[in-house]
Amino acid sequence: MRGEEICLPFLLAPGHFQFMVLDDLDNASLYHPLGAKFKQALDFLCRVDPEGLLPGSHPIEGEAVFAGVDDYQTKAHSDGFWEAHRRHIDIQAVLHGEELIGIARTASMTGEPYDAEKDFQKLYGRGDQILMRPGQFAIFFPQDAHMPGLAVGQPSSVRKLVIKIRID
């Protein structure tokens, strides 16, 4: 470690990550050393006004970093599906409401063929869950399968922000 560098526990080597991240927005600046795109994305997330941010697409840095906001009803686990992306890292944050997100390693799953145009792969398997509430964020890397939008008990309304960071 040189000078002021921060050694984050999930970094194995530049560009190689050990596992997904779940943290509080108060700690977002700890992830700035991951690069300029992470800093832009996390600064946007920390500045966002949940009441004023309308559903739809929100550019941050062209196609390299952009956000999408959606309002939806959470769903039963049986209605969810696993997904993963190869060209984007997701930073997800619930702005209103709460939801469970399934988490697993893509290596432990089977899947349908990867759709390069949509940067999407539907997967099958089992995993764990995390609870997402306002004031938190999760980062999903390409090896992290996730199943978003799951109900905590009964289905409920959620407003969610997903920031995409292009990695290729």
mmCIF file with all atom_site columns, C-alpha atoms in Angstrom:
data_model
loop_
_atom_site.group_PDB
_atom_site.id
_atom_site.type_symbol
_atom_site.label_atom_id
_atom_site.label_alt_id
_atom_site.label_comp_id
_atom_site.label_asym_id
_atom_site.label_entity_id
_atom_site.label_seq_id
_atom_site.pdbx_PDB_ins_code
_atom_site.Cartn_x
_atom_site.Cartn_y
_atom_site.Cartn_z
_atom_site.occupancy
_atom_site.B_iso_or_equiv
_atom_site.pdbx_formal_charge
_atom_site.auth_seq_id
_atom_site.auth_comp_id
_atom_site.auth_asym_id
_atom_site.auth_atom_id
_atom_site.pdbx_PDB_model_num
ATOM 1   C CA . MET A 1 1   ? 0.000   0.000   0.000   1.00 0.00 ? 1   MET A CA 1
ATOM 2   C CA . ARG A 1 2   ? 1.427   3.389   -1.028  1.00 0.00 ? 2   ARG A CA 1
ATOM 3   C CA . GLY A 1 3   ? 0.737   6.787   0.502   1.00 0.00 ? 3   GLY A CA 1
ATOM 4   C CA . GLU A 1 4   ? -2.948  7.561   0.906   1.00 0.00 ? 4   GLU A CA 1
ATOM 5   C CA . GLU A 1 5   ? -4.326  4.513   -0.947  1.00 0.00 ? 5   GLU A CA 1
ATOM 6   C CA . ILE A 1 6   ? -7.190  2.690   0.688   1.00 0.00 ? 6   ILE A CA 1
ATOM 7   C CA . CYS A 1 7   ? -7.204  -1.095  0.652   1.00 0.00 ? 7   CYS A CA 1
ATOM 8   C CA . LEU A 1 8   ? -10.828 -2.153  0.352   1.00 0.00 ? 8   LEU A CA 1
ATOM 9   C CA . PRO A 1 9   ? -11.489 -5.707  1.558   1.00 0.00 ? 9   PRO A CA 1
ATOM 10  C CA . PHE A 1 10  ? -13.233 -6.862  -1.632  1.00 0.00 ? 10  PHE A CA 1
ATOM 11  C CA . LEU A 1 11  ? -10.485 -5.815  -4.047  1.00 0.00 ? 11  LEU A CA 1
ATOM 12  C CA . LEU A 1 12  ? -8.287  -8.696  -5.094  1.00 0.00 ? 12  LEU A CA 1
ATOM 13  C CA . ALA A 1 13  ? -6.458  -6.832  -7.865  1.00 0.00 ? 13  ALA A CA 1
ATOM 14  C CA . PRO A 1 14  ? -7.393  -3.852  -10.034 1.00 0.00 ? 14  PRO A CA 1
ATOM 15  C CA . GLY A 1 15  ? -10.648 -4.729  -11.767 1.00 0.00 ? 15  GLY A CA 1
ATOM 16  C CA . HIS A 1 16  ? -11.205 -8.028  -9.923  1.00 0.00 ? 16  HIS A CA 1
ATOM 17  C CA . PHE A 1 17  ? -13.741 -8.105  -7.119  1.00 0.00 ? 17  PHE A CA 1
ATOM 18  C CA . GLN A 1 18  ? -14.419 -10.741 -4.508  1.00 0.00 ? 18  GLN A CA 1
ATOM 19  C CA . PHE A 1 19  ? -18.116 -10.118 -3.714  1.00 0.00 ? 19  PHE A CA 1
ATOM 20  C CA . MET A 1 20  ? -21.016 -7.695  -3.958  1.00 0.00 ? 20  MET A CA 1
ATOM 21  C CA . VAL A 1 21  ? -21.284 -4.697  -1.630  1.00 0.00 ? 21  VAL A CA 1
ATOM 22  C CA . LEU A 1 22  ? -24.102 -3.668  0.710   1.00 0.00 ? 22  LEU A CA 1
ATOM 23  C CA . ASP A 1 23  ? -23.446 -0.460  2.632   1.00 0.00 ? 23  ASP A CA 1
ATOM 24  C CA . ASP A 1 24  ? -24.953 2.761   3.975   1.00 0.00 ? 24  ASP A CA 1
ATOM 25  C CA . LEU A 1 25  ? -24.921 5.956   1.897   1.00 0.00 ? 25  LEU A CA 1
ATOM 26  C CA . ASP A 1 26  ? -22.906 7.581   4.691   1.00 0.00 ? 26  ASP A CA 1
ATOM 27  C CA . ASN A 1 27  ? -20.020 5.312   3.633   1.00 0.00 ? 27  ASN A CA 1
ATOM 28  C CA . ALA A 1 28  ? -20.272 5.936   -0.126  1.00 0.00 ? 28  ALA A CA 1
ATOM 29  C CA . SER A 1 29  ? -17.032 7.916   -0.287  1.00 0.00 ? 29  SER A CA 1
ATOM 30  C CA . LEU A 1 30  ? -15.123 4.811   0.853   1.00 0.00 ? 30  LEU A CA 1
ATOM 31  C CA . TYR A 1 31  ? -15.745 3.379   -2.635  1.00 0.00 ? 31  TYR A CA 1
ATOM 32  C CA . HIS A 1 32  ? -14.423 6.399   -4.583  1.00 0.00 ? 32  HIS A CA 1
ATOM 33  C CA . PRO A 1 33  ? -10.994 4.716   -4.957  1.00 0.00 ? 33  PRO A CA 1
ATOM 34  C CA . LEU A 1 34  ? -12.664 2.198   -7.288  1.00 0.00 ? 34  LEU A CA 1
ATOM 35  C CA . GLY A 1 35  ? -12.430 4.865   -9.981  1.00 0.00 ? 35  GLY A CA 1
ATOM 36  C CA . ALA A 1 36  ? -13.875 8.033   -11.451 1.00 0.00 ? 36  ALA A CA 1
ATOM 37  C CA . LYS A 1 37  ? -17.056 6.300   -12.668 1.00 0.00 ? 37  LYS A CA 1
ATOM 38  C CA . PHE A 1 38  ? -17.781 4.999   -9.164  1.00 0.00 ? 38  PHE A CA 1
ATOM 39  C CA . LYS A 1 39  ? -17.199 8.466   -7.708  1.00 0.00 ? 39  LYS A CA 1
ATOM 40  C CA . GLN A 1 40  ? -19.584 10.031  -10.257 1.00 0.00 ? 40  GLN A CA 1
ATOM 41  C CA . ALA A 1 41  ? -22.230 7.385   -9.637  1.00 0.00 ? 41  ALA A CA 1
ATOM 42  C CA . LEU A 1 42  ? -22.019 7.486   -5.845  1.00 0.00 ? 42  LEU A CA 1
ATOM 43  C CA . ASP A 1 43  ? -21.912 11.294  -5.739  1.00 0.00 ? 43  ASP A CA 1
ATOM 44  C CA . PHE A 1 44  ? -25.082 11.329  -7.864  1.00 0.00 ? 44  PHE A CA 1
ATOM 45  C CA . LEU A 1 45  ? -26.710 8.822   -5.528  1.00 0.00 ? 45  LEU A CA 1
ATOM 46  C CA . CYS A 1 46  ? -25.821 10.860  -2.436  1.00 0.00 ? 46  CYS A CA 1
ATOM 47  C CA . ARG A 1 47  ? -27.118 14.114  -3.979  1.00 0.00 ? 47  ARG A CA 1
ATOM 48  C CA . VAL A 1 48  ? -30.380 12.726  -5.321  1.00 0.00 ? 48  VAL A CA 1
ATOM 49  C CA . ASP A 1 49  ? -33.673 14.111  -4.011  1.00 0.00 ? 49  ASP A CA 1
ATOM 50  C CA . PRO A 1 50  ? -35.957 11.049  -3.732  1.00 0.00 ? 50  PRO A CA 1
ATOM 51  C CA . GLU A 1 51  ? -39.037 13.288  -3.998  1.00 0.00 ? 51  GLU A CA 1
ATOM 52  C CA . GLY A 1 52  ? -37.812 15.239  -7.013  1.00 0.00 ? 52  GLY A CA 1
ATOM 53  C CA . LEU A 1 53  ? -36.268 12.450  -9.079  1.00 0.00 ? 53  LEU A CA 1
ATOM 54  C CA . LEU A 1 54  ? -38.883 11.271  -11.561 1.00 0.00 ? 54  LEU A CA 1
ATOM 55  C CA . PRO A 1 55  ? -39.107 7.770   -13.042 1.00 0.00 ? 55  PRO A CA 1
ATOM 56  C CA . GLY A 1 56  ? -37.114 7.338   -16.226 1.00 0.00 ? 56  GLY A CA 1
ATOM 57  C CA . SER A 1 57  ? -33.544 7.590   -17.438 1.00 0.00 ? 57  SER A CA 1
ATOM 58  C CA . HIS A 1 58  ? -31.056 10.092  -16.000 1.00 0.00 ? 58  HIS A CA 1
ATOM 59  C CA . PRO A 1 59  ? -27.663 10.567  -17.696 1.00 0.00 ? 59  PRO A CA 1
ATOM 60  C CA . ILE A 1 60  ? -24.669 10.999  -15.408 1.00 0.00 ? 60  ILE A CA 1
ATOM 61  C CA . GLU A 1 61  ? -21.701 10.548  -17.781 1.00 0.00 ? 61  GLU A CA 1
ATOM 62  C CA . GLY A 1 62  ? -23.174 9.676   -21.160 1.00 0.00 ? 62  GLY A CA 1
ATOM 63  C CA . GLU A 1 63  ? -23.414 5.946   -21.819 1.00 0.00 ? 63  GLU A CA 1
ATOM 64  C CA . ALA A 1 64  ? -20.566 5.221   -19.389 1.00 0.00 ? 64  ALA A CA 1
ATOM 65  C CA . VAL A 1 65  ? -22.615 6.019   -16.258 1.00 0.00 ? 65  VAL A CA 1
ATOM 66  C CA . PHE A 1 66  ? -26.384 6.461   -16.241 1.00 0.00 ? 66  PHE A CA 1
ATOM 67  C CA . ALA A 1 67  ? -29.296 5.990   -13.862 1.00 0.00 ? 67  ALA A CA 1
ATOM 68  C CA . GLY A 1 68  ? -32.807 4.665   -14.140 1.00 0.00 ? 68  GLY A CA 1
ATOM 69  C CA . VAL A 1 69  ? -35.625 5.285   -11.685 1.00 0.00 ? 69  VAL A CA 1
ATOM 70  C CA . ASP A 1 70  ? -38.627 2.971   -11.467 1.00 0.00 ? 70  ASP A CA 1
ATOM 71  C CA . ASP A 1 71  ? -41.777 2.854   -9.357  1.00 0.00 ? 71  ASP A CA 1
ATOM 72  C CA . TYR A 1 72  ? -43.210 -0.661  -8.934  1.00 0.00 ? 72  TYR A CA 1
ATOM 73  C CA . GLN A 1 73  ? -44.857 -3.185  -6.658  1.00 0.00 ? 73  GLN A CA 1
ATOM 74  C CA . THR A 1 74  ? -42.560 -5.749  -5.096  1.00 0.00 ? 74  THR A CA 1
ATOM 75  C CA . LYS A 1 75  ? -43.372 -9.365  -5.937  1.00 0.00 ? 75  LYS A CA 1
ATOM 76  C CA . ALA A 1 76  ? -43.467 -12.769 -4.323  1.00 0.00 ? 76  ALA A CA 1
ATOM 77  C CA . HIS A 1 77  ? -40.211 -14.713 -4.420  1.00 0.00 ? 77  HIS A CA 1
ATOM 78  C CA . SER A 1 78  ? -41.873 -17.270 -6.723  1.00 0.00 ? 78  SER A CA 1
ATOM 79  C CA . ASP A 1 79  ? -42.428 -14.497 -9.308  1.00 0.00 ? 79  ASP A CA 1
ATOM 80  C CA . GLY A 1 80  ? -38.809 -13.295 -9.215  1.00 0.00 ? 80  GLY A CA 1
ATOM 81  C CA . PHE A 1 81  ? -35.937 -14.357 -11.434 1.00 0.00 ? 81  PHE A CA 1
ATOM 82  C CA . TRP A 1 82  ? -32.157 -14.288 -11.246 1.00 0.00 ? 82  TRP A CA 1
ATOM 83  C CA . GLU A 1 83  ? -30.220 -11.991 -13.561 1.00 0.00 ? 83  GLU A CA 1
ATOM 84  C CA . ALA A 1 84  ? -26.650 -10.909 -14.221 1.00 0.00 ? 84  ALA A CA 1
ATOM 85  C CA . HIS A 1 85  ? -24.838 -8.441  -16.481 1.00 0.00 ? 85  HIS A CA 1
ATOM 86  C CA . ARG A 1 86  ? -21.409 -8.626  -18.088 1.00 0.00 ? 86  ARG A CA 1
ATOM 87  C CA . ARG A 1 87  ? -20.840 -5.092  -19.417 1.00 0.00 ? 87  ARG A CA 1
ATOM 88  C CA . HIS A 1 88  ? -22.263 -3.106  -16.507 1.00 0.00 ? 88  HIS A CA 1
ATOM 89  C CA . ILE A 1 89  ? -21.907 -2.910  -12.757 1.00 0.00 ? 89  ILE A CA 1
ATOM 90  C CA . ASP A 1 90  ? -25.185 -2.085  -10.994 1.00 0.00 ? 90  ASP A CA 1
ATOM 91  C CA . ILE A 1 91  ? -25.452 0.265   -8.052  1.00 0.00 ? 91  ILE A CA 1
ATOM 92  C CA . GLN A 1 92  ? -28.960 -0.151  -6.646  1.00 0.00 ? 92  GLN A CA 1
ATOM 93  C CA . ALA A 1 93  ? -30.716 1.961   -4.024  1.00 0.00 ? 93  ALA A CA 1
ATOM 94  C CA . VAL A 1 94  ? -34.283 1.921   -2.749  1.00 0.00 ? 94  VAL A CA 1
ATOM 95  C CA . LEU A 1 95  ? -35.530 5.518   -2.462  1.00 0.00 ? 95  LEU A CA 1
ATOM 96  C CA . HIS A 1 96  ? -38.974 4.705   -0.997  1.00 0.00 ? 96  HIS A CA 1
ATOM 97  C CA . GLY A 1 97  ? -40.234 1.493   0.570   1.00 0.00 ? 97  GLY A CA 1
ATOM 98  C CA . GLU A 1 98  ? -38.190 -1.646  1.089   1.00 0.00 ? 98  GLU A CA 1
ATOM 99  C CA . GLU A 1 99  ? -37.441 -4.817  -0.812  1.00 0.00 ? 99  GLU A CA 1
ATOM 100 C CA . LEU A 1 100 ? -35.495 -8.021  -0.610  1.00 0.00 ? 100 LEU A CA 1
ATOM 101 C CA . ILE A 1 101 ? -32.891 -8.760  -3.269  1.00 0.00 ? 101 ILE A CA 1
ATOM 102 C CA . GLY A 1 102 ? -31.680 -12.264 -3.914  1.00 0.00 ? 102 GLY A CA 1
ATOM 103 C CA . ILE A 1 103 ? -27.896 -12.574 -4.174  1.00 0.00 ? 103 ILE A CA 1
ATOM 104 C CA . ALA A 1 104 ? -25.752 -15.428 -5.475  1.00 0.00 ? 104 ALA A CA 1
ATOM 105 C CA . ARG A 1 105 ? -22.606 -16.112 -7.468  1.00 0.00 ? 105 ARG A CA 1
ATOM 106 C CA . THR A 1 106 ? -23.153 -16.619 -11.178 1.00 0.00 ? 106 THR A CA 1
ATOM 107 C CA . ALA A 1 107 ? -20.689 -19.534 -11.057 1.00 0.00 ? 107 ALA A CA 1
ATOM 108 C CA . SER A 1 108 ? -23.135 -21.470 -8.857  1.00 0.00 ? 108 SER A CA 1
ATOM 109 C CA . MET A 1 109 ? -26.038 -21.062 -11.297 1.00 0.00 ? 109 MET A CA 1
ATOM 110 C CA . THR A 1 110 ? -27.202 -22.342 -14.641 1.00 0.00 ? 110 THR A CA 1
ATOM 111 C CA . GLY A 1 111 ? -28.553 -19.956 -17.202 1.00 0.00 ? 111 GLY A CA 1
ATOM 112 C CA . GLU A 1 112 ? -30.091 -19.093 -20.491 1.00 0.00 ? 112 GLU A CA 1
ATOM 113 C CA . PRO A 1 113 ? -27.794 -17.769 -23.215 1.00 0.00 ? 113 PRO A CA 1
ATOM 114 C CA . TYR A 1 114 ? -26.379 -14.303 -22.547 1.00 0.00 ? 114 TYR A CA 1
ATOM 115 C CA . ASP A 1 115 ? -28.050 -11.512 -24.556 1.00 0.00 ? 115 ASP A CA 1
ATOM 116 C CA . ALA A 1 116 ? -25.171 -9.175  -25.450 1.00 0.00 ? 116 ALA A CA 1
ATOM 117 C CA . GLU A 1 117 ? -27.468 -6.515  -26.942 1.00 0.00 ? 117 GLU A CA 1
ATOM 118 C CA . LYS A 1 118 ? -29.391 -6.176  -23.659 1.00 0.00 ? 118 LYS A CA 1
ATOM 119 C CA . ASP A 1 119 ? -26.411 -7.086  -21.431 1.00 0.00 ? 119 ASP A CA 1
ATOM 120 C CA . PHE A 1 120 ? -28.673 -9.550  -19.658 1.00 0.00 ? 120 PHE A CA 1
ATOM 121 C CA . GLN A 1 121 ? -28.582 -13.186 -18.660 1.00 0.00 ? 121 GLN A CA 1
ATOM 122 C CA . LYS A 1 122 ? -31.450 -14.958 -16.920 1.00 0.00 ? 122 LYS A CA 1
ATOM 123 C CA . LEU A 1 123 ? -30.157 -17.505 -14.416 1.00 0.00 ? 123 LEU A CA 1
ATOM 124 C CA . TYR A 1 124 ? -31.486 -20.393 -12.327 1.00 0.00 ? 124 TYR A CA 1
ATOM 125 C CA . GLY A 1 125 ? -30.374 -21.532 -8.916  1.00 0.00 ? 125 GLY A CA 1
ATOM 126 C CA . ARG A 1 126 ? -30.477 -20.674 -5.238  1.00 0.00 ? 126 ARG A CA 1
ATOM 127 C CA . GLY A 1 127 ? -29.002 -17.895 -3.192  1.00 0.00 ? 127 GLY A CA 1
ATOM 128 C CA . ASP A 1 128 ? -29.356 -15.662 -0.182  1.00 0.00 ? 128 ASP A CA 1
ATOM 129 C CA . GLN A 1 129 ? -31.255 -12.403 0.319   1.00 0.00 ? 129 GLN A CA 1
ATOM 130 C CA . ILE A 1 130 ? -30.461 -8.896  1.490   1.00 0.00 ? 130 ILE A CA 1
ATOM 131 C CA . LEU A 1 131 ? -32.923 -6.312  2.775   1.00 0.00 ? 131 LEU A CA 1
ATOM 132 C CA . MET A 1 132 ? -32.738 -2.935  1.026   1.00 0.00 ? 132 MET A CA 1
ATOM 133 C CA . ARG A 1 133 ? -34.099 0.208   2.649   1.00 0.00 ? 133 ARG A CA 1
ATOM 134 C CA . PRO A 1 134 ? -33.638 3.927   1.971   1.00 0.00 ? 134 PRO A CA 1
ATOM 135 C CA . GLY A 1 135 ? -30.193 5.118   3.020   1.00 0.00 ? 135 GLY A CA 1
ATOM 136 C CA . GLN A 1 136 ? -28.406 2.003   1.705   1.00 0.00 ? 136 GLN A CA 1
ATOM 137 C CA . PHE A 1 137 ? -26.896 0.947   -1.585  1.00 0.00 ? 137 PHE A CA 1
ATOM 138 C CA . ALA A 1 138 ? -25.770 -2.321  -3.130  1.00 0.00 ? 138 ALA A CA 1
ATOM 139 C CA . ILE A 1 139 ? -23.137 -2.847  -5.814  1.00 0.00 ? 139 ILE A CA 1
ATOM 140 C CA . PHE A 1 140 ? -23.467 -5.884  -8.066  1.00 0.00 ? 140 PHE A CA 1
ATOM 141 C CA . PHE A 1 141 ? -20.441 -6.888  -10.146 1.00 0.00 ? 141 PHE A CA 1
ATOM 142 C CA . PRO A 1 142 ? -20.620 -9.177  -13.211 1.00 0.00 ? 142 PRO A CA 1
ATOM 143 C CA . GLN A 1 143 ? -20.107 -12.327 -11.121 1.00 0.00 ? 143 GLN A CA 1
ATOM 144 C CA . ASP A 1 144 ? -23.013 -11.376 -8.824  1.00 0.00 ? 144 ASP A CA 1
ATOM 145 C CA . ALA A 1 145 ? -26.403 -12.783 -9.765  1.00 0.00 ? 145 ALA A CA 1
ATOM 146 C CA . HIS A 1 146 ? -29.260 -10.811 -8.264  1.00 0.00 ? 146 HIS A CA 1
ATOM 147 C CA . MET A 1 147 ? -33.023 -11.155 -8.002  1.00 0.00 ? 147 MET A CA 1
ATOM 148 C CA . PRO A 1 148 ? -34.414 -7.665  -7.334  1.00 0.00 ? 148 PRO A CA 1
ATOM 149 C CA . GLY A 1 149 ? -37.882 -6.487  -6.391  1.00 0.00 ? 149 GLY A CA 1
ATOM 150 C CA . LEU A 1 150 ? -38.892 -9.144  -3.889  1.00 0.00 ? 150 LEU A CA 1
ATOM 151 C CA . ALA A 1 151 ? -41.578 -8.389  -1.306  1.00 0.00 ? 151 ALA A CA 1
ATOM 152 C CA . VAL A 1 152 ? -40.841 -8.140  2.396   1.00 0.00 ? 152 VAL A CA 1
ATOM 153 C CA . GLY A 1 153 ? -43.981 -9.948  3.535   1.00 0.00 ? 153 GLY A CA 1
ATOM 154 C CA . GLN A 1 154 ? -46.764 -8.527  1.365   1.00 0.00 ? 154 GLN A CA 1
ATOM 155 C CA . PRO A 1 155 ? -46.153 -6.751  -1.970  1.00 0.00 ? 155 PRO A CA 1
ATOM 156 C CA . SER A 1 156 ? -45.676 -3.005  -1.511  1.00 0.00 ? 156 SER A CA 1
ATOM 157 C CA . SER A 1 157 ? -44.742 0.111   -3.489  1.00 0.00 ? 157 SER A CA 1
ATOM 158 C CA . VAL A 1 158 ? -41.068 0.861   -4.085  1.00 0.00 ? 158 VAL A CA 1
ATOM 159 C CA . ARG A 1 159 ? -39.194 3.628   -5.868  1.00 0.00 ? 159 ARG A CA 1
ATOM 160 C CA . LYS A 1 160 ? -35.758 2.419   -6.873  1.00 0.00 ? 160 LYS A CA 1
ATOM 161 C CA . LEU A 1 161 ? -32.689 3.956   -8.456  1.00 0.00 ? 161 LEU A CA 1
ATOM 162 C CA . VAL A 1 162 ? -30.330 1.734   -10.456 1.00 0.00 ? 162 VAL A CA 1
ATOM 163 C CA . ILE A 1 163 ? -27.077 3.245   -11.705 1.00 0.00 ? 163 ILE A CA 1
ATOM 164 C CA . LYS A 1 164 ? -25.263 1.391   -14.495 1.00 0.00 ? 164 LYS A CA 1
ATOM 165 C CA . ILE A 1 165 ? -21.488 1.696   -14.783 1.00 0.00 ? 165 ILE A CA 1
ATOM 166 C CA . ARG A 1 166 ? -20.145 0.432   -18.106 1.00 0.00 ? 166 ARG A CA 1
ATOM 167 C CA . ILE A 1 167 ? -17.009 -1.670  -17.727 1.00 0.00 ? 167 ILE A CA 1
ATOM 168 C CA . ASP A 1 168 ? -16.010 -2.480  -21.312 1.00 0.00 ? 168 ASP A CA 1
#
